[in-house]
CSV table of C-alpha atoms and ligand atoms in Angstrom, one decimal:
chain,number,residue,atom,x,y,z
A,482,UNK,CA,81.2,149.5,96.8
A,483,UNK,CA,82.7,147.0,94.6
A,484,UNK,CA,86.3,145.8,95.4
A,485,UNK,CA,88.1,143.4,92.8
A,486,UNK,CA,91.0,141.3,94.2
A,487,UNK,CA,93.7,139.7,92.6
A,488,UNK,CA,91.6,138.5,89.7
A,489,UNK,CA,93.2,136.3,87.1
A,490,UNK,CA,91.6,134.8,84.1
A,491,UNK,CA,94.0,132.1,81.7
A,492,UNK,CA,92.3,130.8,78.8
A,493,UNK,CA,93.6,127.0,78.6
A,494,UNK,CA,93.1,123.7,79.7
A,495,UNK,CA,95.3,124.0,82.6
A,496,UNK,CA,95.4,127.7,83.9
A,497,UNK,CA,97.1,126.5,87.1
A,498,UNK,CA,100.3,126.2,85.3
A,499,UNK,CA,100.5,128.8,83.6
A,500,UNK,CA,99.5,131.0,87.0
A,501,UNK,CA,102.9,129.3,88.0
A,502,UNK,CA,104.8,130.5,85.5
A,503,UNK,CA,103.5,133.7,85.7
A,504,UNK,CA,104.4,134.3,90.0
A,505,UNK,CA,107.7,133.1,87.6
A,506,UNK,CA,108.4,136.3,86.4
A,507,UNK,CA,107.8,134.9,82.9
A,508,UNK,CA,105.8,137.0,80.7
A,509,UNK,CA,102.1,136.4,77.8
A,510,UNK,CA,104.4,135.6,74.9
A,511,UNK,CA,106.5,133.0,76.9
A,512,UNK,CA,103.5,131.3,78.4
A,513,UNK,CA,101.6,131.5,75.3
A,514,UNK,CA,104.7,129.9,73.3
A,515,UNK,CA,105.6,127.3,76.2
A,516,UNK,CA,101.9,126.2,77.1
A,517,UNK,CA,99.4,127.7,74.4
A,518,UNK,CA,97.6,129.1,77.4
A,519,UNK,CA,96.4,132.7,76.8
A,520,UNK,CA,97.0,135.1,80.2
A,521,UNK,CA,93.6,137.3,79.8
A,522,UNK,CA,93.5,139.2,83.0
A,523,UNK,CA,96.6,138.9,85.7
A,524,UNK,CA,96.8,140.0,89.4
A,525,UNK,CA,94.1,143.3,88.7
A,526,UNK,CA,93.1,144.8,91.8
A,527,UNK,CA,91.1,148.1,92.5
A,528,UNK,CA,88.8,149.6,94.1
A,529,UNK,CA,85.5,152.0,93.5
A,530,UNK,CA,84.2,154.3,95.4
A,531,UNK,CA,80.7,155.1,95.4
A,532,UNK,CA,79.8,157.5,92.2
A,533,UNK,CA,83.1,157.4,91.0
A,534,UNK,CA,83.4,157.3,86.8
A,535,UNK,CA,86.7,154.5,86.6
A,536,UNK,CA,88.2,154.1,82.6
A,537,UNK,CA,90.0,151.5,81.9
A,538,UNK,CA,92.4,151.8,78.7
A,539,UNK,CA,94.7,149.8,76.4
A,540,UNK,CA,95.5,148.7,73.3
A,541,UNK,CA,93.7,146.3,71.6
A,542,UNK,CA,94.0,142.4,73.0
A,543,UNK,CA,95.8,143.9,76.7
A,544,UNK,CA,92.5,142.7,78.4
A,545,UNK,CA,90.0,145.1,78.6
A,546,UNK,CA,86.7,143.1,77.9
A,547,UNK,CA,87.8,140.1,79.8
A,548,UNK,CA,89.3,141.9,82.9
A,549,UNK,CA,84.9,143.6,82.8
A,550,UNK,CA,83.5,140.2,81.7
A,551,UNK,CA,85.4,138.4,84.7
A,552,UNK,CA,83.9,141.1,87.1
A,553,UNK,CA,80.3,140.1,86.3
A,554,UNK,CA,80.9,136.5,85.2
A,555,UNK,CA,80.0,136.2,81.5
A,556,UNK,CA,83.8,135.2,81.6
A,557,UNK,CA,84.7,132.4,84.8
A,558,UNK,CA,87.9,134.1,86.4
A,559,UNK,CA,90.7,131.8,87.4
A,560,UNK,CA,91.0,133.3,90.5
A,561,UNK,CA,90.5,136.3,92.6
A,562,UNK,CA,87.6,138.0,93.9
A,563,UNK,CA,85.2,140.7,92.8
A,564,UNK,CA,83.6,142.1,96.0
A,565,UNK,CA,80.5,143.6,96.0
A,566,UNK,CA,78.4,145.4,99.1
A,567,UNK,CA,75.2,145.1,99.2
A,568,UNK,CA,72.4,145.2,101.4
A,569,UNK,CA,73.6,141.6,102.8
A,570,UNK,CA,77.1,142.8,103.4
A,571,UNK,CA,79.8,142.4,101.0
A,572,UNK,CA,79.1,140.0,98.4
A,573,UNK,CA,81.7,138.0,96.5
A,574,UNK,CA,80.8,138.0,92.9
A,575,UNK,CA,83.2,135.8,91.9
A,576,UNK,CA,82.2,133.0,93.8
A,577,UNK,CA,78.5,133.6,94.0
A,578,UNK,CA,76.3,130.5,92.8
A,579,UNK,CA,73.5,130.6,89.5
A,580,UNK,CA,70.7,132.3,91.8
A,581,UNK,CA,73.1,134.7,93.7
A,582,UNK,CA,74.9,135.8,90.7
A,583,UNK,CA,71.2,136.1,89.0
A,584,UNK,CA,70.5,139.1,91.5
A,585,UNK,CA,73.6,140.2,91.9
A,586,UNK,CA,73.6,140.5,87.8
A,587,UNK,CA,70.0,142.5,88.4
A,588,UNK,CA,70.2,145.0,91.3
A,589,UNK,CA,73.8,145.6,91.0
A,590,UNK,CA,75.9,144.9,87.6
A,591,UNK,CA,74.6,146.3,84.3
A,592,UNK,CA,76.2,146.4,81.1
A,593,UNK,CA,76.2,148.1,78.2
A,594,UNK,CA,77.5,146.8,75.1
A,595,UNK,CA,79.6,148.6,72.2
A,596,UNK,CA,77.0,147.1,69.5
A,597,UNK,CA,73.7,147.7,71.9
A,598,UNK,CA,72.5,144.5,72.3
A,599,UNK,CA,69.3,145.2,71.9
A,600,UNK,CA,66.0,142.9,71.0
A,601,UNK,CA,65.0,143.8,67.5
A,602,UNK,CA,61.7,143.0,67.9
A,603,UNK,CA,60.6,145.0,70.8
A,604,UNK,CA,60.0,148.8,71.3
A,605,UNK,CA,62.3,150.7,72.8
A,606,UNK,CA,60.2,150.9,75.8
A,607,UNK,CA,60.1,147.1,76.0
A,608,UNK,CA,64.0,146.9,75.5
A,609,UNK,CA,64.1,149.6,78.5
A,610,UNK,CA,61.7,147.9,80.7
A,611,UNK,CA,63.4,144.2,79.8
A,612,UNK,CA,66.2,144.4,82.9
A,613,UNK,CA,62.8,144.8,85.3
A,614,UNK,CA,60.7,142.2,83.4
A,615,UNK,CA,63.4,139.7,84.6
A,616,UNK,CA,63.3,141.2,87.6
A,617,UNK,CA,59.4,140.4,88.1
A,618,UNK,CA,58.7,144.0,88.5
A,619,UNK,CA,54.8,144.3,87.5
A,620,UNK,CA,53.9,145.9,84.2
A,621,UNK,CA,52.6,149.1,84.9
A,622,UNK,CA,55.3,149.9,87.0
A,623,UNK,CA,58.0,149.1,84.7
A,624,UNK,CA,56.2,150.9,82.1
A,625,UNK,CA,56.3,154.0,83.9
A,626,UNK,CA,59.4,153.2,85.2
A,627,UNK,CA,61.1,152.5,81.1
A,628,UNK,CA,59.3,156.0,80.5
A,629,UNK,CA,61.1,157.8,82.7
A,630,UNK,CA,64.5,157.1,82.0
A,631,UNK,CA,63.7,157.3,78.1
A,632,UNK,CA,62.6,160.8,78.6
A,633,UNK,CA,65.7,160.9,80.4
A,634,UNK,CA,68.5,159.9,77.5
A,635,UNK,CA,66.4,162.2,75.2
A,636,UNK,CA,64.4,159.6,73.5
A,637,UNK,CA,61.3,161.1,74.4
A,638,UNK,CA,58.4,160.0,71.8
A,639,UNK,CA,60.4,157.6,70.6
A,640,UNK,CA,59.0,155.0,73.1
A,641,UNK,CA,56.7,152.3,70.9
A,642,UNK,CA,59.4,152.8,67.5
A,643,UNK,CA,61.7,149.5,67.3
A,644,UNK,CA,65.6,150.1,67.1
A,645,UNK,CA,65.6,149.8,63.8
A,646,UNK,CA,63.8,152.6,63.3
A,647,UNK,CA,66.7,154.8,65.2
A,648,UNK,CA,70.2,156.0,64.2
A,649,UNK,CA,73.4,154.2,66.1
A,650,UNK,CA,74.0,157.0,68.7
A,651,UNK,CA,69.7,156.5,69.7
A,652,UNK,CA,70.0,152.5,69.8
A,653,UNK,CA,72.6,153.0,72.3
A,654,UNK,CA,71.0,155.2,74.3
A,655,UNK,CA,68.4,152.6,74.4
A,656,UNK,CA,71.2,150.6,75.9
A,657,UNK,CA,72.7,152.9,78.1
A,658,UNK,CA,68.3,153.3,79.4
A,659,UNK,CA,67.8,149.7,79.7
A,660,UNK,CA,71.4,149.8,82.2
A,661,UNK,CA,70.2,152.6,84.0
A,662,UNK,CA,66.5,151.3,84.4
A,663,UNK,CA,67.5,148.0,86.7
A,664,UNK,CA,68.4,150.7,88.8
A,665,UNK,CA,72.4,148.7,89.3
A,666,UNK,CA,74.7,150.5,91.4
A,667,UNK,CA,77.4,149.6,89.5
A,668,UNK,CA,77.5,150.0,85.5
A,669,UNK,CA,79.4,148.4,83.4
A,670,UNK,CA,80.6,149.7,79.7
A,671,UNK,CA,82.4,148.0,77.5
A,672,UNK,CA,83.4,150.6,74.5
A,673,UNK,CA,79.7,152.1,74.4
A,674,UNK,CA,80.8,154.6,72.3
A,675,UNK,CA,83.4,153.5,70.2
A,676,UNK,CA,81.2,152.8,66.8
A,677,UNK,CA,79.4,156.0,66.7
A,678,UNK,CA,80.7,159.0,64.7
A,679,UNK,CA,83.0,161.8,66.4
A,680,UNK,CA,80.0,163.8,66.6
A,681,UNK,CA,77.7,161.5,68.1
A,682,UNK,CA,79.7,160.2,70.3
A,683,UNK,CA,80.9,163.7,71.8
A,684,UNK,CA,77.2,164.0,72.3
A,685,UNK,CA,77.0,160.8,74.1
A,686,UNK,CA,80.2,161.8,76.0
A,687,UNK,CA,78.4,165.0,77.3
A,688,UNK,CA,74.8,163.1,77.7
A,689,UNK,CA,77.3,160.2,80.2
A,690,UNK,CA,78.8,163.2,82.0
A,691,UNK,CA,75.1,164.6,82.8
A,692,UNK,CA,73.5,161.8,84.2
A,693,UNK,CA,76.4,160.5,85.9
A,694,UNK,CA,75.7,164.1,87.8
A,695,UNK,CA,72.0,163.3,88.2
A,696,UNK,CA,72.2,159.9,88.8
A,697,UNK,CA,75.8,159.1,90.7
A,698,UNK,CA,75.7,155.6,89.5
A,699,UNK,CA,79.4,154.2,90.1
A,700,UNK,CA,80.8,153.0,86.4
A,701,UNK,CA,83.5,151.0,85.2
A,702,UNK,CA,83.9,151.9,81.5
A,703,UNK,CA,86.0,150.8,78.8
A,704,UNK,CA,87.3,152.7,75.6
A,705,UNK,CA,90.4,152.6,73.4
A,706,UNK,CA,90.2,156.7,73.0
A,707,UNK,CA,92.4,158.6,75.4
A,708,UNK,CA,90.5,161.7,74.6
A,709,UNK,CA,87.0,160.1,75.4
A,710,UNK,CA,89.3,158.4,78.9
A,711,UNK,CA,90.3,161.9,80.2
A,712,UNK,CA,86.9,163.5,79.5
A,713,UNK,CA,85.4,160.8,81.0
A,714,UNK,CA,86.9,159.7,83.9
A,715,UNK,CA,88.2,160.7,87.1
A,716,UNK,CA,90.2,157.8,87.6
A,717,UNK,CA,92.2,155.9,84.7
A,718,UNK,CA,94.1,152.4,84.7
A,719,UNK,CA,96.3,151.4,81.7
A,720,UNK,CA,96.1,147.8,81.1
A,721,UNK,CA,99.1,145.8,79.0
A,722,UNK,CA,99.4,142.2,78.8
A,723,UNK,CA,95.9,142.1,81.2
A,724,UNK,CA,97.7,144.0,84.0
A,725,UNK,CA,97.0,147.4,85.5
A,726,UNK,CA,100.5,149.4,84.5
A,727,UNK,CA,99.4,152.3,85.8
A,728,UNK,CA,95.8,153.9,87.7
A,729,UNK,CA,95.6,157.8,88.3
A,730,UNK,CA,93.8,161.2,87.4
A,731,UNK,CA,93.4,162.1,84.1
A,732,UNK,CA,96.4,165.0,84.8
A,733,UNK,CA,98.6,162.3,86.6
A,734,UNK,CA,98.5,160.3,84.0
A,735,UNK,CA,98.8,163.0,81.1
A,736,UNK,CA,101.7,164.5,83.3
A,737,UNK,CA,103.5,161.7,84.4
A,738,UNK,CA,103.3,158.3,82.4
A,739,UNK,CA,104.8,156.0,84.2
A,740,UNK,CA,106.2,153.7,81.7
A,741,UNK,CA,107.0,153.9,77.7
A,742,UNK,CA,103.7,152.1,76.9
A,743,UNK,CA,101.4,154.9,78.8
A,744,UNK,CA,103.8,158.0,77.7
A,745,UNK,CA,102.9,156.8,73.8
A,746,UNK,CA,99.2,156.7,74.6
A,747,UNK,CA,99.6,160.3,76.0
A,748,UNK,CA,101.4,161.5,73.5
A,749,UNK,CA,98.9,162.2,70.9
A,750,UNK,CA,96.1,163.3,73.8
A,751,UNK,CA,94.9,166.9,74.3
A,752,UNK,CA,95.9,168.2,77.2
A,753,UNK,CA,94.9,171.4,77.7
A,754,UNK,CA,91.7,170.0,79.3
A,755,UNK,CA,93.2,167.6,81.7
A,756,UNK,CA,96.2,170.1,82.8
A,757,UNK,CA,96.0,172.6,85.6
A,758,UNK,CA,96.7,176.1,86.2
A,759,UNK,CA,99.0,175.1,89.2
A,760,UNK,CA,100.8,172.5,87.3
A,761,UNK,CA,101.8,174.8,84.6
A,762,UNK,CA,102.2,177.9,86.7
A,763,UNK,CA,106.0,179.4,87.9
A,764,UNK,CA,106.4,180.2,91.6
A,765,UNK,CA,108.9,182.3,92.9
A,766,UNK,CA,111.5,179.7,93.0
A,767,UNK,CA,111.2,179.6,89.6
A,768,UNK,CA,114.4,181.1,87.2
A,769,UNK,CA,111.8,182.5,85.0
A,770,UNK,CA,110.4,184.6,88.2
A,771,UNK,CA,112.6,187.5,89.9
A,772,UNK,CA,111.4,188.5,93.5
A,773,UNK,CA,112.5,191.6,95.4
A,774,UNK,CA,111.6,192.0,99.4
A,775,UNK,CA,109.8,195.5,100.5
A,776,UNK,CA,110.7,196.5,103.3
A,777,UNK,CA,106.6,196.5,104.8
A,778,UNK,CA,107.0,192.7,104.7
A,779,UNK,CA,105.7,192.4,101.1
A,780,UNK,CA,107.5,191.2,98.1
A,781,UNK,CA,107.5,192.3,94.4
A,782,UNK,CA,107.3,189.2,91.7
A,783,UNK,CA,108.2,189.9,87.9
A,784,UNK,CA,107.8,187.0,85.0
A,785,UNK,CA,111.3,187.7,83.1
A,786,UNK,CA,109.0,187.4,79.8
A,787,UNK,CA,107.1,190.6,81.6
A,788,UNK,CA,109.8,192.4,83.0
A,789,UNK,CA,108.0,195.7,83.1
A,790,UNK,CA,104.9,193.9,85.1
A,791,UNK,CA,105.4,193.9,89.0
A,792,UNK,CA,103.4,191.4,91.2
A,793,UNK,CA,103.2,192.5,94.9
A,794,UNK,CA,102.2,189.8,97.1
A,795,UNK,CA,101.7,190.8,100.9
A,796,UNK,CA,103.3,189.1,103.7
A,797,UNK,CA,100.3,186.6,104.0
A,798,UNK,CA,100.7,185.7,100.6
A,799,UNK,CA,98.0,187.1,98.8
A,800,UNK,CA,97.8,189.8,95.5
A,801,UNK,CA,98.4,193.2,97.1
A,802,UNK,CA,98.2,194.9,93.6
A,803,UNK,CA,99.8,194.3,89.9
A,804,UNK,CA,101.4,197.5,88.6
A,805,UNK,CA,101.8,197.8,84.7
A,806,UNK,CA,102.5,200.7,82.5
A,807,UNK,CA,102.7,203.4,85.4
A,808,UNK,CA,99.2,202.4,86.5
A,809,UNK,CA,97.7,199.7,88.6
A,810,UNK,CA,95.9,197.3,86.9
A,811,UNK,CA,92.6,195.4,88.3
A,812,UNK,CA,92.0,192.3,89.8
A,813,UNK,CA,89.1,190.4,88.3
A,814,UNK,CA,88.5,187.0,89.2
A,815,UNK,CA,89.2,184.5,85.6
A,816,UNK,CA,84.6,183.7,85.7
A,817,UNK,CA,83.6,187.3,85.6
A,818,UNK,CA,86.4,187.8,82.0
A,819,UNK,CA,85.3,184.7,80.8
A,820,UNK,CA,81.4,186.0,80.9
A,821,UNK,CA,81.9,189.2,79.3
A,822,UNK,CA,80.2,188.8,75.8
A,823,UNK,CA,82.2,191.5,74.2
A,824,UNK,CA,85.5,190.9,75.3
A,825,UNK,CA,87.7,193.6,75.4
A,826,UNK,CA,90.7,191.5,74.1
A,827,UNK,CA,94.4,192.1,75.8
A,828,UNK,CA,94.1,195.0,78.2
A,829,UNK,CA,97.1,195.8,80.5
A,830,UNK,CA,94.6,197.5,83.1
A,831,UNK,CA,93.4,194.6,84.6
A,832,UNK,CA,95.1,191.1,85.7
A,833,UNK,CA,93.1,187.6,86.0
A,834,UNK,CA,93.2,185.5,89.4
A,835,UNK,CA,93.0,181.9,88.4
A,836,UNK,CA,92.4,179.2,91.1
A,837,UNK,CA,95.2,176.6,90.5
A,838,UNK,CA,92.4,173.8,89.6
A,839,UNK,CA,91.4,175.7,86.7
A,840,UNK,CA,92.3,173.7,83.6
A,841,UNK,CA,94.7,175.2,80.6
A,842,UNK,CA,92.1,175.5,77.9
A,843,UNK,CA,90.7,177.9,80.8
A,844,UNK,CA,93.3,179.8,81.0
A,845,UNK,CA,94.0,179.9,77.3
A,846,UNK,CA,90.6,181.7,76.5
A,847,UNK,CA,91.7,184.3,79.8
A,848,UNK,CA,94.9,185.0,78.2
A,849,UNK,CA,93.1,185.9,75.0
A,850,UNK,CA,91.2,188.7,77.0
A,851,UNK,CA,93.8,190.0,79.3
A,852,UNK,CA,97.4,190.5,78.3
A,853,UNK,CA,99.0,190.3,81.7
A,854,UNK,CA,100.4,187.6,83.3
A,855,UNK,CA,97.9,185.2,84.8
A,856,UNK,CA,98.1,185.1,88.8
A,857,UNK,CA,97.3,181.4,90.2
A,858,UNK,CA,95.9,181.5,93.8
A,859,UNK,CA,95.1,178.4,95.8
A,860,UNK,CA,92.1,177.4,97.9
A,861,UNK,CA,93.3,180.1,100.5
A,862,UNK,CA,94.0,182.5,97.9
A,863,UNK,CA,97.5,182.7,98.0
A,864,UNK,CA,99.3,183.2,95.1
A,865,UNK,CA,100.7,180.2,93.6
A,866,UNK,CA,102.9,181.0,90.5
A,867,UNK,CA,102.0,183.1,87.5
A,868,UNK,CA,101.3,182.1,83.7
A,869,UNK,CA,102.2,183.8,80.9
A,870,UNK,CA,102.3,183.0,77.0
A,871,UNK,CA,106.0,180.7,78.3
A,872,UNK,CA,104.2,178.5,80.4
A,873,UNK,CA,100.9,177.8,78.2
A,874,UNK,CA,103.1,176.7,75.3
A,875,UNK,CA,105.1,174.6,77.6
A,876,UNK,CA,102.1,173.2,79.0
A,877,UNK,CA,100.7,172.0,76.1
A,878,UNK,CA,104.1,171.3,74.1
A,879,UNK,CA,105.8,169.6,76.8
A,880,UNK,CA,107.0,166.0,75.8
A,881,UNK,CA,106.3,164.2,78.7
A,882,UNK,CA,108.0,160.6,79.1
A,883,UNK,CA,107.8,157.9,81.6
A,884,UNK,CA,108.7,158.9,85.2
A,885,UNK,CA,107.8,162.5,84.5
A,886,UNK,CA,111.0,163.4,82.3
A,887,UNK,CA,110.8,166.6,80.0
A,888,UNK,CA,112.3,168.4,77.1
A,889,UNK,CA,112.5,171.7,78.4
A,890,UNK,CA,113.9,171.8,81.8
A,891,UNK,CA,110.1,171.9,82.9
A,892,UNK,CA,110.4,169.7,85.8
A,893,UNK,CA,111.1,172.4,88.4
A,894,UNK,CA,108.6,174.6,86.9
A,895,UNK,CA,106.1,171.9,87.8
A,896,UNK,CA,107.7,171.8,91.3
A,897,UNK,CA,106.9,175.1,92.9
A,898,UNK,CA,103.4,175.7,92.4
A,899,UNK,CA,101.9,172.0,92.5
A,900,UNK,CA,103.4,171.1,95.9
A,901,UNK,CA,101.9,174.5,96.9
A,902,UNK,CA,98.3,173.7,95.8
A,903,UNK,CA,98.2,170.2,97.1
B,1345,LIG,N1,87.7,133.0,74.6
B,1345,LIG,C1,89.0,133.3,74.5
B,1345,LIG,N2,89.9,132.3,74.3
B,1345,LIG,C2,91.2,132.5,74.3
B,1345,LIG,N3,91.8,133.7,74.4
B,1345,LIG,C3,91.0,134.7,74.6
B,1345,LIG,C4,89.5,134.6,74.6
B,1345,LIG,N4,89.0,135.8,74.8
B,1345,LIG,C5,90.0,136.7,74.8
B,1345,LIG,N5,91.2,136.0,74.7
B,1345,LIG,C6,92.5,136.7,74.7
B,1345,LIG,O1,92.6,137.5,75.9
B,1345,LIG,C7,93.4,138.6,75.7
B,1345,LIG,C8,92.6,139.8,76.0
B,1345,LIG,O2,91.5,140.0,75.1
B,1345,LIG,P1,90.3,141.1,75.3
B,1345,LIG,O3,89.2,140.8,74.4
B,1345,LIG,O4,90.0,141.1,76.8
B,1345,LIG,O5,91.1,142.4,74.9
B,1345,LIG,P2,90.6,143.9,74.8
B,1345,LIG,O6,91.5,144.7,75.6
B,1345,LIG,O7,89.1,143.9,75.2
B,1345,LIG,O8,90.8,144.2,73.2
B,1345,LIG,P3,89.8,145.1,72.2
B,1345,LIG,O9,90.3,146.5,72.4
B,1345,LIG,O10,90.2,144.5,70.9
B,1345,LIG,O11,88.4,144.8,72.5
B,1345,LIG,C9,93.8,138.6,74.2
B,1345,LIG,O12,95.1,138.1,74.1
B,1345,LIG,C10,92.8,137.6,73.6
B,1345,LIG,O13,93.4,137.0,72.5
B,1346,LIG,MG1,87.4,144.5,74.1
């Protein structure tokens, strides 16, 4: 769907040189002190696949804009190539002439700009419609067409008002209309977000999330907001110094930074949205977990924080029954708890089966309504490790540094359960 390879982009007269001294080993600062050229974007590659929501993070000045406005050539790259497919086969962007890039720019790259862009002087339907106008599309069409998609981002009725008339978080859904309206492929977000109020901007978060479900467009999207990246995406690529330092899930990169510069982004994230039940979760290899053989084939697991809780797991893997206080306790799958509207808060007569995907915040609100040690099951239903109160606070606690070193011993508690559920 759209392929970028080994794009560069120098600022300077003579970016050839400075490419040189980057294959070099040497680093910005050098080359920037040496030449006065400026290393904007070097050696990004990645792919997207269709649909897929792509973040790319990093501090201020580590390339972010330039790496988006090199894909779609507001910015001349250096060198590399930004391969699009379209209906002609794959396309190179990067090397595309006036008229190609024209289309190209129409039926396949939209962007939407941190401060809106938009054209004071026209309604918000005209600002929608303005992608198809260029296009040629006839008027009645692109009308109908603008009206649709504002109905869409909730701006209903708000079709002949001019921007100024709306607050920030309306103007850029304008924008966000007028992207979706050319009917591109790809989108193309550079911090859409990032000067509307924590409010607004969690409502623009949620509005993104919807109709990337309705529509499936495939987005590359920039922010500086970790939080907004894991909410957001369902791929992530740290940029430093306009290189990719690390691309991965939102959990892979919350769980295991791969260098110092990603572990302090992660730091101060939440995690308990991006973590999972099987990465937090304690098989029976684990020393908090004590197992005992039966002599049918099945074994008995206790959490050593729940000593007086037994766990017996049949001989295909699967919850047999969970005996507490004398009694056996229920199974209820984690949805049907979490629905209850009176919640009968911390029962020992009934244990929660979690499928390992779940995230923590998940598993937090269970644990508030059953007050027996969470049992983790895979696809197949096989138990994968158990949670208690021990591994919630490790999960969201856990200092996690580059090359997935911890504080607390956690690493083999990570190990059991994940390589089960993968
Ligand atoms: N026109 C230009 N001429 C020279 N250098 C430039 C130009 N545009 C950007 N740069 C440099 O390229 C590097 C990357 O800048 P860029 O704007 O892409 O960063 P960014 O990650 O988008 O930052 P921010 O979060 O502040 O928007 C910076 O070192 C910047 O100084
Ligand atoms: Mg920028």
């Amino acid at each position: 769907m759209i392929r970028v390879e080994s794009l560069n982009k120098v600022f300077g007269p003579n970016p050839d040189q400075a490419l040189a001294l980057l294959a070099e080993g040497r680093s910005k600062d050098e080359i920037l002190a040496e030449t006065g050229h400026v290393i904007g974007v070097q050696d990004v590659s990645f792919t997207l696949k269709p649909g897929e929501f792509f973040v790319i993070m990093g501090l201020s000045g580590s390339g972010k804009s330039t790496l988006l406005r090199a894909i779609n050539r507001l910015i001349e790259p250096t060198s590399g190539h930004v391969w699009l497919t379209t209906d002609d086969g794959e396309v190179d962007v990067a090397s595309a002439d006036a008229r190609q890039l024209r289309h190209l720019r129409q039926d396949h790259l939209a962007m939407v700009f941190q401060r809106f862009g938009l054209l004071p002087h026209r309604s918000v339907r005209d600002n929608v419609a303005y992608g198809l106008e260029i296009k040629g599309v006839p008027r009645a069409e692109r009308m109908k067409r603008a009206e649709e998609v504002i109905e869409m981002v909730g701006l209903g009725g708000w079709a002949a008002s001019p921007p100024s008339a709306l607050s920030g978080g309306m103007q850029q859904r304008v924008g966000l209309a007028r992207a979706i309206a050319t009917g591109a492929k790809v989108l193309l977000m550079d911090e859409p977000f990032s000067a509307l109020d924590p409010l607004i901007k969690m409502q623009m978060q949620d509005e993104m999330i919807r109709l990337q479900r309705q529509l499936g467009r495939t987005v590359l999207f920039i922010t500086h907001d970790l939080d907004e990246a894991l909410r957001l995406g369902d791929r992530i690529a740290i940029m430093d110094d306009g290189r990719f330092v690390q691309v991965g899930t939102p959990e892979t990169i919350v769980t295991n930074p791969k260098t110092a510069y990603v572990a302090d982004f992660v730091a101060h994230a939440d995690p308990t949205n991006v973590i999972t039940a099987a990465t937090v979760a304690v098989g029976p290899d684990h020393d908090r977990i004590d197992e005992v053989g039966r002599e049918d084939g099945a074994r008995v697991i206790v959490h050593r924080t729940q000593a007086d809780v037994e766990i017996v797991v049949g001989a295909d893997g699967r919850v047999l029954e969970v005996r507490a206080d004398g009694g056996r306790a229920d199974l209820v799958p984690i949805d049907e708890l979490l629905e209850e509207e009176t919640p009968r808060s911390r029962h020992r007569d009934r244990a929660a089966i979690v499928r390992g995907d779940r995230t923590l915040r998940t598993l937090l609100e269970a644990r508030n309504r059953v007050n027996l040690p969470l049992l983790v099951v895979g696809e197949d239903e096989k138990l994968l490790g158990l949670v208690t109160e021990r591994e919630l606070i490790h999960g969201i606690t856990e200092k996690r540094g580059p090359n997935g070193g911890t504080t607390d011993g956690g690493a083999k508690a990570d190990g059991g359960a994940k390589e089960v559920a993968a």
